[in-house]
Every structure is written in structure tokens, then in C-alpha cells.
XYZ file of C-alpha atoms in Angstrom:
144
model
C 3.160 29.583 12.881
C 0.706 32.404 14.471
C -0.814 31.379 17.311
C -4.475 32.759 16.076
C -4.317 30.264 13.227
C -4.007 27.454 14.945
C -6.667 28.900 17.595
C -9.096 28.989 14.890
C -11.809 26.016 13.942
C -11.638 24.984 10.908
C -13.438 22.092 8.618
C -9.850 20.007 9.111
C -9.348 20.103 13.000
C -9.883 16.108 13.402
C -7.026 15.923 10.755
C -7.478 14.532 7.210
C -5.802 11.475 5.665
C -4.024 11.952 1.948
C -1.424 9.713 0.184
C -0.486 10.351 -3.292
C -1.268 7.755 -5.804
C 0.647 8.935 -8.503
C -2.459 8.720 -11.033
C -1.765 12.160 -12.425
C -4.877 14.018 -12.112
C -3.148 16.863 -10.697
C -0.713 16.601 -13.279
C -2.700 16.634 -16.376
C -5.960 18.042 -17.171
C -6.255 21.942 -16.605
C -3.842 24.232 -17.751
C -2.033 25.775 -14.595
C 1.330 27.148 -13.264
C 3.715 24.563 -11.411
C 6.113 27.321 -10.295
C 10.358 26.001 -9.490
C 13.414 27.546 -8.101
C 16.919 27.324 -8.572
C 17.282 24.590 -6.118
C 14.299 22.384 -7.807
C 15.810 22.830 -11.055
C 18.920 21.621 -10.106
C 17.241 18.890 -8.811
C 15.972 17.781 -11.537
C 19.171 18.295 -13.773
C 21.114 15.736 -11.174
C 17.956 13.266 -11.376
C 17.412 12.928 -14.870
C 21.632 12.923 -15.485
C 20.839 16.279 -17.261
C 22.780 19.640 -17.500
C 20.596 22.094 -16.154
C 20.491 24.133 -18.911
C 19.136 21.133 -21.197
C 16.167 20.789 -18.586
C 15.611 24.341 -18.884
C 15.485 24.399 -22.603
C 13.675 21.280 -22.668
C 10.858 21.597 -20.104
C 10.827 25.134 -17.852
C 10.019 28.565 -18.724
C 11.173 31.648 -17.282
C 8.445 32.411 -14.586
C 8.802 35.797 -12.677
C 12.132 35.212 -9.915
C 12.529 31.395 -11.379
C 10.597 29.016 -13.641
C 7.433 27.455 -14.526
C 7.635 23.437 -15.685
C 6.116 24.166 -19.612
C 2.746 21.958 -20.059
C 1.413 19.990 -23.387
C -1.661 21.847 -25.233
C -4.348 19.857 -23.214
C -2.502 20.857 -19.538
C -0.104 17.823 -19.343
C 2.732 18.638 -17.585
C 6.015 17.653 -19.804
C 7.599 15.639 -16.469
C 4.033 13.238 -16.748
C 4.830 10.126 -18.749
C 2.677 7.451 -17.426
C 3.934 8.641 -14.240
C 6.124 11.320 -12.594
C 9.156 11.041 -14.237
C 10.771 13.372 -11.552
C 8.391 11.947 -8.682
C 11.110 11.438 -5.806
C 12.836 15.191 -6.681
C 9.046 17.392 -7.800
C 8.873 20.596 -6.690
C 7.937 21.766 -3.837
C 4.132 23.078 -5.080
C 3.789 19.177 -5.753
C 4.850 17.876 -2.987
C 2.574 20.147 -0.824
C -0.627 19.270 -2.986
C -3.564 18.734 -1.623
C -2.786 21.251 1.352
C -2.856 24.244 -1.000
C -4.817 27.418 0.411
C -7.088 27.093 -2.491
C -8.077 24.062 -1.593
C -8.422 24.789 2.099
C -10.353 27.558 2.242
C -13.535 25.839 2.505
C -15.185 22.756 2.796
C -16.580 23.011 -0.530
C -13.407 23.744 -2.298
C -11.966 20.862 -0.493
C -14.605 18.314 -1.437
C -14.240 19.363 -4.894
C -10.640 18.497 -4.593
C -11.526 15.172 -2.855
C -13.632 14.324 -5.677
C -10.600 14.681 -8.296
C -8.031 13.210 -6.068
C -8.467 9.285 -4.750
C -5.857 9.795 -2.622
C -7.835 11.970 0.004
C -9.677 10.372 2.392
C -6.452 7.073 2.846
C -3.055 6.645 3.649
C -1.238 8.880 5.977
C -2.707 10.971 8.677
C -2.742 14.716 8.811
C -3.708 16.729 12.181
C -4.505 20.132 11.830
C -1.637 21.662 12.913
C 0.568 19.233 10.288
C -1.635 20.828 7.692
C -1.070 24.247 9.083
C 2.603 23.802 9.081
C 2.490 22.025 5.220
C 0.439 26.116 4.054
C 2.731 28.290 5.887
C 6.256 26.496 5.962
C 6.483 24.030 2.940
C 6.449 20.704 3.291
C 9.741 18.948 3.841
C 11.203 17.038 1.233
C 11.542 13.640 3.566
C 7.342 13.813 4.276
C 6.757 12.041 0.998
């Protein structure tokens, strides 16, 4: 990571504490993009005993250099069936939420997050430089 990041203060530097409680508000709701590569897709194929081209047909759509997952009319994503039905395998854009740069860049954008999400504020610990790491490297797949 650059060193002037991490330099920097910022509204996170004692560290924040997130844990996902699979309730689905960031899963339903708003319309958005929940973007997937080649490797995610195949993910999900071998999870849900799928060919991959059946879970392309069935729930992605071509989505500039892979896919997008497709979404119900009111913003549901088509993996959210009282629950993540892909939960231990979602994609990486997922995994990483809430630590998106969107919801980072201030402390009011964050608290407006915070007030969607019940899992911010409990569970597992993030420092500063974990959340750092999660924006400009991904999170790995064995964090949650």
C-alpha cells in the first residue's frame, strides 16, 4: 500500500468493528451493479453443482471484461433467497462490503452506511491499516 495513505488521518484510525449478519440489506433494496469474474463464476457453478454456463444463463449478465449477478425489478439480487444462497463463495465486491471507497470517503457517507447495516459497530475488529489493505488489495477469501 502507499505509504502517504496510511500516513494520512482519517475518521477510521481507532479501527471500526463490522460482522456481516446476513440480513440482506445490501442485497436487496436499490438497484446496483454486483460486478464477477471468471474465477467467481466458477465459483459459483462448483457451489451450487451447476455448469457454469447454466449460472450464467440463469443469473449473470455480460458486464464490460466479465459479469454482473442480474437483480429482481425492486433491486433483489437473484442469489438472495431468505439468505445468501452463495454466501460462503460471493464475490469478491461482497465480501469487501462495508469497506467500499464510497462508503469511506467520509464520515457522513459512512454513518449513512452504519445506519443501513446492523452489522457495523460489532463483531470483528478492523484497524485502519486492515481497512486500508481490504480498499486497495481485496479482501481475502479466508477473512469471512
Amino acid at each position: 500500500m502507499l505509504n502517504w495513505l496510511a500516513q494520512r488521518p482519517y475518521f477510521f484510525d481507532t479501527g471500526i468493528r463490522f460482522t456481516c449478519r446476513r440480513c440482506g440489506t445490501c442485497c436487496t433494496g436499490a438497484p446496483g451493479i454486483v460486478r464477477v469474474n471468471a474465477r467467481e463464476t466458477a465459483a459459483f457453478a462448483a457451489y451450487l453443482g451447476l455448469p457454469i454456463s447454466r449460472v450464467i444463463e440463469t443469473y449473470l449478465t455480460p458486464w464490460e471484461d466479465g459479469y454482473r449477478i442480474n437483480e429482481t425489478e425492486d433491486g433483489r439480487c437473484l442469489f438472495f433467497e431468505d439468505g445468501c444462497r452463495v454466501y460462503p463463495v460471493r464475490p469478491t465486491q461482497c465480501r469487501t462490503f462495508p469497506f467500499w471507497f464510497r462508503n469511506l470517503r467520509s464520515e457522513t457517507h459512512w454513518k449513512a452506511t452504519q445506519k443501513a447495516c446492523p452489522g457495523i459497530g460489532s463483531g470483528d475488529y478492523f484497524s485502519k491499516d486492515d481497512i486500508l489493505n481490504i480498499l486497495f488489495n481485496g479482501m481475502p477469501q479466508e477473512i469471512f
